Amino acid sequence: MIIQRVVLNSRPGKNGNPVAENFRIEEDNLPDNINEGQVQVRTLYLSVDPYMRCRMNEDTGSDYITPWQLSQVVDGGGIGIVEESKHVHFTKGDFVTSFYWPWQTKVILNGNSLEKVDPQLANGHLSYFLGAIGMPGLTSLIGIQEKGHITAGSNQTMVVSGAAGACGSLAGQIGHLMGCSRVVGICGTQEKCHLLTSELGFDAAINYKKGNVAEQLCEFCPAGVDVYFDNVGGDISDTVISQMNQNSHIILCGQISQYNKDVPYPPPLPPAVEAIQKERNITRERFLVLNYKDEFESGILQLSQWFKEGKLKIKETVVNGLENMGVAFQSMMTGGNIGKQIVCISEETSL
């Protein structure tokens, strides 16, 4: 059977900006028969995420992420439907997901690498399992639970950078749900600022490309910052940290401003900012959601419940077609998305 797949065409270089041309689409042959323990699935949705930028380098700089290989199929989070199964846990018509889903229209996978998903948890929105009711949702929820130290009723202020992205747009809402009295988002367009305050319940939003971020933070966080959900790193984070309170907490979710640079993760803070962090006893520990797998099941149920109750609003930017994976990736890395960036490969869920 002829299928289409996306392979890594070139590397942007450790200090380069990724472009759509780093990926290429090509045809491949899928075997006609599957072996015992395997399933054949049709891809429905694929995810592009900031962490993938590290996988474009020969060395990811991380012990838990492997690099993509040149001219080999690219992989990441995906959702699909089982077309044929020789695995005891899966039958034709099941919806399944994997963190290592090859970027191709159809794929034969080892059933042990797949997890079944229940469409009811997302009211039938299968793509949400790659976003709010999947890894980004768990990252936001568990990050806040484990590293945010939020106590309901104690008037804490949370700041979220990258606030209109996959994790940020959820983190601000979860901060409120867990008891923060004030949540302020930082993002890069007026449209995103408006969305945060009008739809997602943020108390204020700052466009870092317009005006003075430090002054606006002072205005919107008069009592200082107690919890900082950091998606970006760099200058924005240095500005936020300088306004954080004694014994406050940074949730180190991501550092997208640094991903096109050859620096360690998490990137070191400038000496003056590091001095503030130490002086005020601000926690800034590396957070890796994969270390909390025992909390995934309860976390997914909590996220689903909030979504169904209307307490968690979900935003996504959807691009159609496997041939647009590179375009979607480049757009996501430059802030072109609102909420989770998804690529729809096929919407056909009947067999």
PDB file of N, CA, C and O in Angstrom, residues 12-23 47-57 68 103 162 164-166 188 192 208-209 231-232 254-262 265 317 319 324-343:
ATOM      1  N   PRO A  12      18.455  22.595  10.956  1.00  0.00           N
ATOM      2  CA  PRO A  12      18.624  24.062  10.910  1.00  0.00           C
ATOM      3  C   PRO A  12      19.955  24.530  11.497  1.00  0.00           C
ATOM      4  O   PRO A  12      20.331  25.690  11.342  1.00  0.00           O
ATOM      5  N   GLY A  13      20.671  23.619  12.178  1.00  0.00           N
ATOM      6  CA  GLY A  13      21.892  24.030  12.889  1.00  0.00           C
ATOM      7  C   GLY A  13      21.520  24.440  14.297  1.00  0.00           C
ATOM      8  O   GLY A  13      20.428  24.955  14.543  1.00  0.00           O
ATOM      9  N   LYS A  14      22.420  24.217  15.246  1.00  0.00           N
ATOM     10  CA  LYS A  14      22.083  24.444  16.660  1.00  0.00           C
ATOM     11  C   LYS A  14      21.621  25.857  16.950  1.00  0.00           C
ATOM     12  O   LYS A  14      20.823  26.090  17.847  1.00  0.00           O
ATOM     13  N   ASN A  15      22.137  26.818  16.186  1.00  0.00           N
ATOM     14  CA  ASN A  15      21.778  28.222  16.426  1.00  0.00           C
ATOM     15  C   ASN A  15      20.885  28.785  15.314  1.00  0.00           C
ATOM     16  O   ASN A  15      20.748  29.989  15.168  1.00  0.00           O
ATOM     17  N   GLY A  16      20.285  27.899  14.527  1.00  0.00           N
ATOM     18  CA  GLY A  16      19.474  28.352  13.390  1.00  0.00           C
ATOM     19  C   GLY A  16      17.984  28.294  13.670  1.00  0.00           C
ATOM     20  O   GLY A  16      17.542  27.617  14.593  1.00  0.00           O
ATOM     21  N   ASN A  17      17.232  29.035  12.862  1.00  0.00           N
ATOM     22  CA  ASN A  17      15.771  28.999  12.983  1.00  0.00           C
ATOM     23  C   ASN A  17      15.216  27.919  12.060  1.00  0.00           C
ATOM     24  O   ASN A  17      15.554  27.870  10.885  1.00  0.00           O
ATOM     25  N   PRO A  18      14.346  27.032  12.596  1.00  0.00           N
ATOM     26  CA  PRO A  18      13.783  25.992  11.742  1.00  0.00           C
ATOM     27  C   PRO A  18      12.839  26.573  10.687  1.00  0.00           C
ATOM     28  O   PRO A  18      12.147  27.558  10.941  1.00  0.00           O
ATOM     29  N   VAL A  19      12.839  25.969   9.504  1.00  0.00           N
ATOM     30  CA  VAL A  19      11.951  26.399   8.416  1.00  0.00           C
ATOM     31  C   VAL A  19      11.219  25.163   7.878  1.00  0.00           C
ATOM     32  O   VAL A  19      11.633  24.028   8.107  1.00  0.00           O
ATOM     33  N   ALA A  20      10.140  25.422   7.149  1.00  0.00           N
ATOM     34  CA  ALA A  20       9.326  24.332   6.609  1.00  0.00           C
ATOM     35  C   ALA A  20      10.172  23.389   5.748  1.00  0.00           C
ATOM     36  O   ALA A  20       9.940  22.175   5.713  1.00  0.00           O
ATOM     37  N   GLU A  21      11.189  23.951   5.061  1.00  0.00           N
ATOM     38  CA  GLU A  21      12.019  23.154   4.149  1.00  0.00           C
ATOM     39  C   GLU A  21      12.938  22.166   4.866  1.00  0.00           C
ATOM     40  O   GLU A  21      13.591  21.344   4.220  1.00  0.00           O
ATOM     41  N   ASN A  22      13.006  22.253   6.226  1.00  0.00           N
ATOM     42  CA  ASN A  22      13.760  21.229   6.957  1.00  0.00           C
ATOM     43  C   ASN A  22      13.062  19.874   6.888  1.00  0.00           C
ATOM     44  O   ASN A  22      13.648  18.845   7.251  1.00  0.00           O
ATOM     45  N   PHE A  23      11.802  19.881   6.436  1.00  0.00           N
ATOM     46  CA  PHE A  23      11.032  18.640   6.312  1.00  0.00           C
ATOM     47  C   PHE A  23      10.684  18.414   4.842  1.00  0.00           C
ATOM     48  O   PHE A  23      10.539  19.366   4.084  1.00  0.00           O
ATOM     49  N   SER A  47       0.718  16.218  16.279  1.00  0.00           N
ATOM     50  CA  SER A  47       1.052  17.366  17.118  1.00  0.00           C
ATOM     51  C   SER A  47       2.414  17.930  16.733  1.00  0.00           C
ATOM     52  O   SER A  47       3.331  17.171  16.426  1.00  0.00           O
ATOM     53  N   VAL A  48       2.539  19.257  16.716  1.00  0.00           N
ATOM     54  CA  VAL A  48       3.868  19.872  16.665  1.00  0.00           C
ATOM     55  C   VAL A  48       4.062  20.674  17.950  1.00  0.00           C
ATOM     56  O   VAL A  48       3.158  21.377  18.395  1.00  0.00           O
ATOM     57  N   ASP A  49       5.233  20.509  18.563  1.00  0.00           N
ATOM     58  CA  ASP A  49       5.489  21.078  19.889  1.00  0.00           C
ATOM     59  C   ASP A  49       6.884  21.677  19.959  1.00  0.00           C
ATOM     60  O   ASP A  49       7.803  21.217  19.277  1.00  0.00           O
ATOM     61  N   PRO A  50       7.062  22.691  20.829  1.00  0.00           N
ATOM     62  CA  PRO A  50       8.372  23.348  20.919  1.00  0.00           C
ATOM     63  C   PRO A  50       9.532  22.398  21.237  1.00  0.00           C
ATOM     64  O   PRO A  50      10.632  22.577  20.714  1.00  0.00           O
ATOM     65  N   TYR A  51       9.298  21.378  22.086  1.00  0.00           N
ATOM     66  CA  TYR A  51      10.405  20.497  22.467  1.00  0.00           C
ATOM     67  C   TYR A  51      11.028  19.805  21.246  1.00  0.00           C
ATOM     68  O   TYR A  51      12.185  19.396  21.266  1.00  0.00           O
ATOM     69  N   MET A  52      10.239  19.698  20.165  1.00  0.00           N
ATOM     70  CA  MET A  52      10.734  19.019  18.954  1.00  0.00           C
ATOM     71  C   MET A  52      11.914  19.755  18.322  1.00  0.00           C
ATOM     72  O   MET A  52      12.684  19.155  17.568  1.00  0.00           O
ATOM     73  N   ARG A  53      12.048  21.044  18.628  1.00  0.00           N
ATOM     74  CA  ARG A  53      13.174  21.807  18.073  1.00  0.00           C
ATOM     75  C   ARG A  53      14.492  21.141  18.467  1.00  0.00           C
ATOM     76  O   ARG A  53      15.434  21.087  17.666  1.00  0.00           O
ATOM     77  N   CYS A  54      14.555  20.606  19.683  1.00  0.00           N
ATOM     78  CA  CYS A  54      15.781  19.939  20.162  1.00  0.00           C
ATOM     79  C   CYS A  54      16.040  18.666  19.365  1.00  0.00           C
ATOM     80  O   CYS A  54      17.197  18.271  19.171  1.00  0.00           O
ATOM     81  N   ARG A  55      14.987  18.030  18.874  1.00  0.00           N
ATOM     82  CA  ARG A  55      15.134  16.774  18.127  1.00  0.00           C
ATOM     83  C   ARG A  55      15.667  17.021  16.710  1.00  0.00           C
ATOM     84  O   ARG A  55      16.037  16.076  16.018  1.00  0.00           O
ATOM     85  N   MET A  56      15.698  18.283  16.293  1.00  0.00           N
ATOM     86  CA  MET A  56      16.234  18.625  14.970  1.00  0.00           C
ATOM     87  C   MET A  56      17.757  18.713  14.995  1.00  0.00           C
ATOM     88  O   MET A  56      18.391  18.751  13.947  1.00  0.00           O
ATOM     89  N   ASN A  57      18.345  18.740  16.197  1.00  0.00           N
ATOM     90  CA  ASN A  57      19.805  18.789  16.323  1.00  0.00           C
ATOM     91  C   ASN A  57      20.357  17.364  16.375  1.00  0.00           C
ATOM     92  O   ASN A  57      19.664  16.443  16.798  1.00  0.00           O
ATOM     93  N   TRP A  68      15.942  13.284  15.758  1.00  0.00           N
ATOM     94  CA  TRP A  68      15.444  12.764  14.491  1.00  0.00           C
ATOM     95  C   TRP A  68      16.641  12.552  13.570  1.00  0.00           C
ATOM     96  O   TRP A  68      17.621  13.309  13.622  1.00  0.00           O
ATOM     97  N   TRP A 103       5.125  10.439  11.405  1.00  0.00           N
ATOM     98  CA  TRP A 103       4.386  11.409  10.597  1.00  0.00           C
ATOM     99  C   TRP A 103       4.091  10.777   9.227  1.00  0.00           C
ATOM    100  O   TRP A 103       4.762  11.061   8.239  1.00  0.00           O
ATOM    101  N   GLY A 162       4.330  33.117  27.427  1.00  0.00           N
ATOM    102  CA  GLY A 162       3.832  32.239  26.355  1.00  0.00           C
ATOM    103  C   GLY A 162       2.383  31.885  26.635  1.00  0.00           C
ATOM    104  O   GLY A 162       1.924  30.763  26.427  1.00  0.00           O
ATOM    105  N   ALA A 164      -0.555  32.402  25.461  1.00  0.00           N
ATOM    106  CA  ALA A 164      -1.588  32.001  24.497  1.00  0.00           C
ATOM    107  C   ALA A 164      -1.234  30.687  23.807  1.00  0.00           C
ATOM    108  O   ALA A 164      -1.923  30.254  22.889  1.00  0.00           O
ATOM    109  N   GLY A 165      -0.155  30.038  24.266  1.00  0.00           N
ATOM    110  CA  GLY A 165       0.268  28.780  23.662  1.00  0.00           C
ATOM    111  C   GLY A 165      -0.444  27.583  24.253  1.00  0.00           C
ATOM    112  O   GLY A 165      -1.367  27.710  25.063  1.00  0.00           O
ATOM    113  N   ALA A 166       0.012  26.388  23.858  1.00  0.00           N
ATOM    114  CA  ALA A 166      -0.653  25.145  24.267  1.00  0.00           C
ATOM    115  C   ALA A 166      -0.692  24.995  25.784  1.00  0.00           C
ATOM    116  O   ALA A 166      -1.746  24.712  26.360  1.00  0.00           O
ATOM    117  N   GLY A 188       2.427  37.779  22.581  1.00  0.00           N
ATOM    118  CA  GLY A 188       3.066  38.621  21.574  1.00  0.00           C
ATOM    119  C   GLY A 188       2.183  39.376  20.602  1.00  0.00           C
ATOM    120  O   GLY A 188       2.701  40.030  19.692  1.00  0.00           O
ATOM    121  N   LYS A 192      -3.996  38.051  20.891  1.00  0.00           N
ATOM    122  CA  LYS A 192      -3.798  37.063  21.953  1.00  0.00           C
ATOM    123  C   LYS A 192      -4.145  37.662  23.323  1.00  0.00           C
ATOM    124  O   LYS A 192      -4.785  37.011  24.150  1.00  0.00           O
ATOM    125  N   TYR A 208       4.313  41.754  25.003  1.00  0.00           N
ATOM    126  CA  TYR A 208       5.726  42.085  25.240  1.00  0.00           C
ATOM    127  C   TYR A 208       6.363  42.837  24.073  1.00  0.00           C
ATOM    128  O   TYR A 208       7.449  43.409  24.216  1.00  0.00           O
ATOM    129  N   LYS A 209       5.672  42.858  22.925  1.00  0.00           N
ATOM    130  CA  LYS A 209       6.232  43.582  21.774  1.00  0.00           C
ATOM    131  C   LYS A 209       5.819  45.056  21.784  1.00  0.00           C
ATOM    132  O   LYS A 209       6.191  45.825  20.913  1.00  0.00           O
ATOM    133  N   ASN A 231       7.223  29.655  30.122  1.00  0.00           N
ATOM    134  CA  ASN A 231       7.290  28.927  28.853  1.00  0.00           C
ATOM    135  C   ASN A 231       8.366  29.464  27.921  1.00  0.00           C
ATOM    136  O   ASN A 231       8.596  28.870  26.864  1.00  0.00           O
ATOM    137  N   VAL A 232       8.967  30.590  28.261  1.00  0.00           N
ATOM    138  CA  VAL A 232       9.812  31.266  27.271  1.00  0.00           C
ATOM    139  C   VAL A 232      11.271  31.489  27.649  1.00  0.00           C
ATOM    140  O   VAL A 232      12.142  31.451  26.780  1.00  0.00           O
ATOM    141  N   GLY A 254       9.001  25.509  29.874  1.00  0.00           N
ATOM    142  CA  GLY A 254       9.729  25.537  28.602  1.00  0.00           C
ATOM    143  C   GLY A 254      10.530  26.810  28.486  1.00  0.00           C
ATOM    144  O   GLY A 254      10.383  27.735  29.284  1.00  0.00           O
ATOM    145  N   GLN A 255      11.395  26.868  27.466  1.00  0.00           N
ATOM    146  CA  GLN A 255      12.271  28.041  27.274  1.00  0.00           C
ATOM    147  C   GLN A 255      12.363  28.334  25.786  1.00  0.00           C
ATOM    148  O   GLN A 255      13.453  28.385  25.219  1.00  0.00           O
ATOM    149  N   ILE A 256      11.210  28.532  25.129  1.00  0.00           N
ATOM    150  CA  ILE A 256      11.196  28.568  23.661  1.00  0.00           C
ATOM    151  C   ILE A 256      12.095  29.656  23.071  1.00  0.00           C
ATOM    152  O   ILE A 256      12.634  29.485  21.979  1.00  0.00           O
ATOM    153  N   SER A 257      12.316  30.746  23.819  1.00  0.00           N
ATOM    154  CA  SER A 257      13.174  31.811  23.275  1.00  0.00           C
ATOM    155  C   SER A 257      14.622  31.338  23.149  1.00  0.00           C
ATOM    156  O   SER A 257      15.430  31.971  22.466  1.00  0.00           O
ATOM    157  N   GLN A 258      14.951  30.239  23.821  1.00  0.00           N
ATOM    158  CA  GLN A 258      16.339  29.756  23.841  1.00  0.00           C
ATOM    159  C   GLN A 258      16.560  28.516  22.965  1.00  0.00           C
ATOM    160  O   GLN A 258      17.682  28.036  22.838  1.00  0.00           O
ATOM    161  N   TYR A 259      15.488  27.971  22.380  1.00  0.00           N
ATOM    162  CA  TYR A 259      15.620  26.675  21.704  1.00  0.00           C
ATOM    163  C   TYR A 259      16.426  26.732  20.414  1.00  0.00           C
ATOM    164  O   TYR A 259      16.887  25.706  19.946  1.00  0.00           O
ATOM    165  N   ASN A 260      16.561  27.924  19.814  1.00  0.00           N
ATOM    166  CA  ASN A 260      17.371  28.033  18.603  1.00  0.00           C
ATOM    167  C   ASN A 260      18.812  28.441  18.930  1.00  0.00           C
ATOM    168  O   ASN A 260      19.555  28.884  18.075  1.00  0.00           O
ATOM    169  N   LYS A 261      19.180  28.299  20.205  1.00  0.00           N
ATOM    170  CA  LYS A 261      20.532  28.658  20.624  1.00  0.00           C
ATOM    171  C   LYS A 261      21.183  27.436  21.262  1.00  0.00           C
ATOM    172  O   LYS A 261      20.512  26.627  21.890  1.00  0.00           O
ATOM    173  N   ASP A 262      22.487  27.350  21.122  1.00  0.00           N
ATOM    174  CA  ASP A 262      23.221  26.223  21.692  1.00  0.00           C
ATOM    175  C   ASP A 262      23.551  26.513  23.152  1.00  0.00           C
ATOM    176  O   ASP A 262      24.660  26.902  23.492  1.00  0.00           O
ATOM    177  N   TYR A 265      20.001  23.147  29.032  1.00  0.00           N
ATOM    178  CA  TYR A 265      18.633  23.301  29.534  1.00  0.00           C
ATOM    179  C   TYR A 265      18.587  22.842  30.976  1.00  0.00           C
ATOM    180  O   TYR A 265      19.079  21.774  31.289  1.00  0.00           O
ATOM    181  N   THR A 317      -5.185  25.656  17.103  1.00  0.00           N
ATOM    182  CA  THR A 317      -4.984  26.147  15.743  1.00  0.00           C
ATOM    183  C   THR A 317      -4.753  24.920  14.874  1.00  0.00           C
ATOM    184  O   THR A 317      -3.797  24.169  15.102  1.00  0.00           O
ATOM    185  N   VAL A 319      -4.177  23.065  11.197  1.00  0.00           N
ATOM    186  CA  VAL A 319      -3.736  23.133   9.806  1.00  0.00           C
ATOM    187  C   VAL A 319      -4.080  21.786   9.187  1.00  0.00           C
ATOM    188  O   VAL A 319      -3.988  20.757   9.859  1.00  0.00           O
ATOM    189  N   ASN A 324       1.664  19.855   5.118  1.00  0.00           N
ATOM    190  CA  ASN A 324       1.843  21.127   5.830  1.00  0.00           C
ATOM    191  C   ASN A 324       2.456  20.983   7.223  1.00  0.00           C
ATOM    192  O   ASN A 324       2.437  21.925   8.014  1.00  0.00           O
ATOM    193  N   MET A 325       3.023  19.802   7.527  1.00  0.00           N
ATOM    194  CA  MET A 325       3.655  19.611   8.841  1.00  0.00           C
ATOM    195  C   MET A 325       4.774  20.626   9.072  1.00  0.00           C
ATOM    196  O   MET A 325       4.867  21.227  10.140  1.00  0.00           O
ATOM    197  N   GLY A 326       5.614  20.831   8.064  1.00  0.00           N
ATOM    198  CA  GLY A 326       6.734  21.773   8.214  1.00  0.00           C
ATOM    199  C   GLY A 326       6.267  23.201   8.384  1.00  0.00           C
ATOM    200  O   GLY A 326       6.804  23.951   9.202  1.00  0.00           O
ATOM    201  N   VAL A 327       5.236  23.571   7.635  1.00  0.00           N
ATOM    202  CA  VAL A 327       4.648  24.921   7.735  1.00  0.00           C
ATOM    203  C   VAL A 327       4.092  25.130   9.145  1.00  0.00           C
ATOM    204  O   VAL A 327       4.313  26.176   9.778  1.00  0.00           O
ATOM    205  N   ALA A 328       3.380  24.108   9.661  1.00  0.00           N
ATOM    206  CA  ALA A 328       2.786  24.200  11.002  1.00  0.00           C
ATOM    207  C   ALA A 328       3.872  24.308  12.067  1.00  0.00           C
ATOM    208  O   ALA A 328       3.752  25.076  13.022  1.00  0.00           O
ATOM    209  N   PHE A 329       4.953  23.546  11.886  1.00  0.00           N
ATOM    210  CA  PHE A 329       6.056  23.574  12.857  1.00  0.00           C
ATOM    211  C   PHE A 329       6.710  24.957  12.891  1.00  0.00           C
ATOM    212  O   PHE A 329       6.917  25.538  13.956  1.00  0.00           O
ATOM    213  N   GLN A 330       7.010  25.492  11.721  1.00  0.00           N
ATOM    214  CA  GLN A 330       7.647  26.819  11.634  1.00  0.00           C
ATOM    215  C   GLN A 330       6.741  27.883  12.250  1.00  0.00           C
ATOM    216  O   GLN A 330       7.200  28.757  12.994  1.00  0.00           O
ATOM    217  N   SER A 331       5.446  27.804  11.975  1.00  0.00           N
ATOM    218  CA  SER A 331       4.488  28.773  12.510  1.00  0.00           C
ATOM    219  C   SER A 331       4.439  28.701  14.034  1.00  0.00           C
ATOM    220  O   SER A 331       4.475  29.726  14.729  1.00  0.00           O
ATOM    221  N   MET A 332       4.379  27.478  14.573  1.00  0.00           N
ATOM    222  CA  MET A 332       4.310  27.295  16.027  1.00  0.00           C
ATOM    223  C   MET A 332       5.564  27.850  16.711  1.00  0.00           C
ATOM    224  O   MET A 332       5.484  28.476  17.774  1.00  0.00           O
ATOM    225  N   MET A 333       6.721  27.668  16.091  1.00  0.00           N
ATOM    226  CA  MET A 333       7.971  28.143  16.696  1.00  0.00           C
ATOM    227  C   MET A 333       8.079  29.668  16.677  1.00  0.00           C
ATOM    228  O   MET A 333       8.890  30.247  17.391  1.00  0.00           O
ATOM    229  N   THR A 334       7.273  30.322  15.850  1.00  0.00           N
ATOM    230  CA  THR A 334       7.330  31.792  15.767  1.00  0.00           C
ATOM    231  C   THR A 334       6.037  32.432  16.290  1.00  0.00           C
ATOM    232  O   THR A 334       5.744  33.583  15.995  1.00  0.00           O
ATOM    233  N   GLY A 335       5.254  31.663  17.076  1.00  0.00           N
ATOM    234  CA  GLY A 335       4.079  32.240  17.737  1.00  0.00           C
ATOM    235  C   GLY A 335       2.861  32.401  16.859  1.00  0.00           C
ATOM    236  O   GLY A 335       1.960  33.174  17.168  1.00  0.00           O
ATOM    237  N   GLY A 336       2.797  31.661  15.748  1.00  0.00           N
ATOM    238  CA  GLY A 336       1.648  31.784  14.844  1.00  0.00           C
ATOM    239  C   GLY A 336       0.394  31.099  15.336  1.00  0.00           C
ATOM    240  O   GLY A 336      -0.689  31.290  14.788  1.00  0.00           O
ATOM    241  N   ASN A 337       0.526  30.308  16.382  1.00  0.00           N
ATOM    242  CA  ASN A 337      -0.626  29.545  16.898  1.00  0.00           C
ATOM    243  C   ASN A 337      -1.255  30.220  18.106  1.00  0.00           C
ATOM    244  O   ASN A 337      -0.603  30.932  18.856  1.00  0.00           O
ATOM    245  N   ILE A 338      -2.547  29.960  18.274  1.00  0.00           N
ATOM    246  CA  ILE A 338      -3.241  30.307  19.523  1.00  0.00           C
ATOM    247  C   ILE A 338      -3.708  28.978  20.106  1.00  0.00           C
ATOM    248  O   ILE A 338      -4.394  28.197  19.446  1.00  0.00           O
ATOM    249  N   GLY A 339      -3.293  28.671  21.325  1.00  0.00           N
ATOM    250  CA  GLY A 339      -3.574  27.357  21.888  1.00  0.00           C
ATOM    251  C   GLY A 339      -2.694  26.315  21.230  1.00  0.00           C
ATOM    252  O   GLY A 339      -1.607  26.616  20.742  1.00  0.00           O
ATOM    253  N   LYS A 340      -3.179  25.084  21.200  1.00  0.00           N
ATOM    254  CA  LYS A 340      -2.379  23.961  20.682  1.00  0.00           C
ATOM    255  C   LYS A 340      -2.329  23.968  19.157  1.00  0.00           C
ATOM    256  O   LYS A 340      -3.352  24.106  18.508  1.00  0.00           O
ATOM    257  N   GLN A 341      -1.130  23.790  18.606  1.00  0.00           N
ATOM    258  CA  GLN A 341      -0.976  23.667  17.148  1.00  0.00           C
ATOM    259  C   GLN A 341      -1.165  22.197  16.767  1.00  0.00           C
ATOM    260  O   GLN A 341      -0.446  21.326  17.248  1.00  0.00           O
ATOM    261  N   ILE A 342      -2.171  21.951  15.921  1.00  0.00           N
ATOM    262  CA  ILE A 342      -2.533  20.587  15.512  1.00  0.00           C
ATOM    263  C   ILE A 342      -2.493  20.518  13.992  1.00  0.00           C
ATOM    264  O   ILE A 342      -2.832  21.492  13.314  1.00  0.00           O
ATOM    265  N   VAL A 343      -2.127  19.357  13.463  1.00  0.00           N
ATOM    266  CA  VAL A 343      -2.257  19.125  12.023  1.00  0.00           C
ATOM    267  C   VAL A 343      -3.247  17.982  11.818  1.00  0.00           C
ATOM    268  O   VAL A 343      -3.077  16.899  12.386  1.00  0.00           O
TER     269      VAL A 343
END
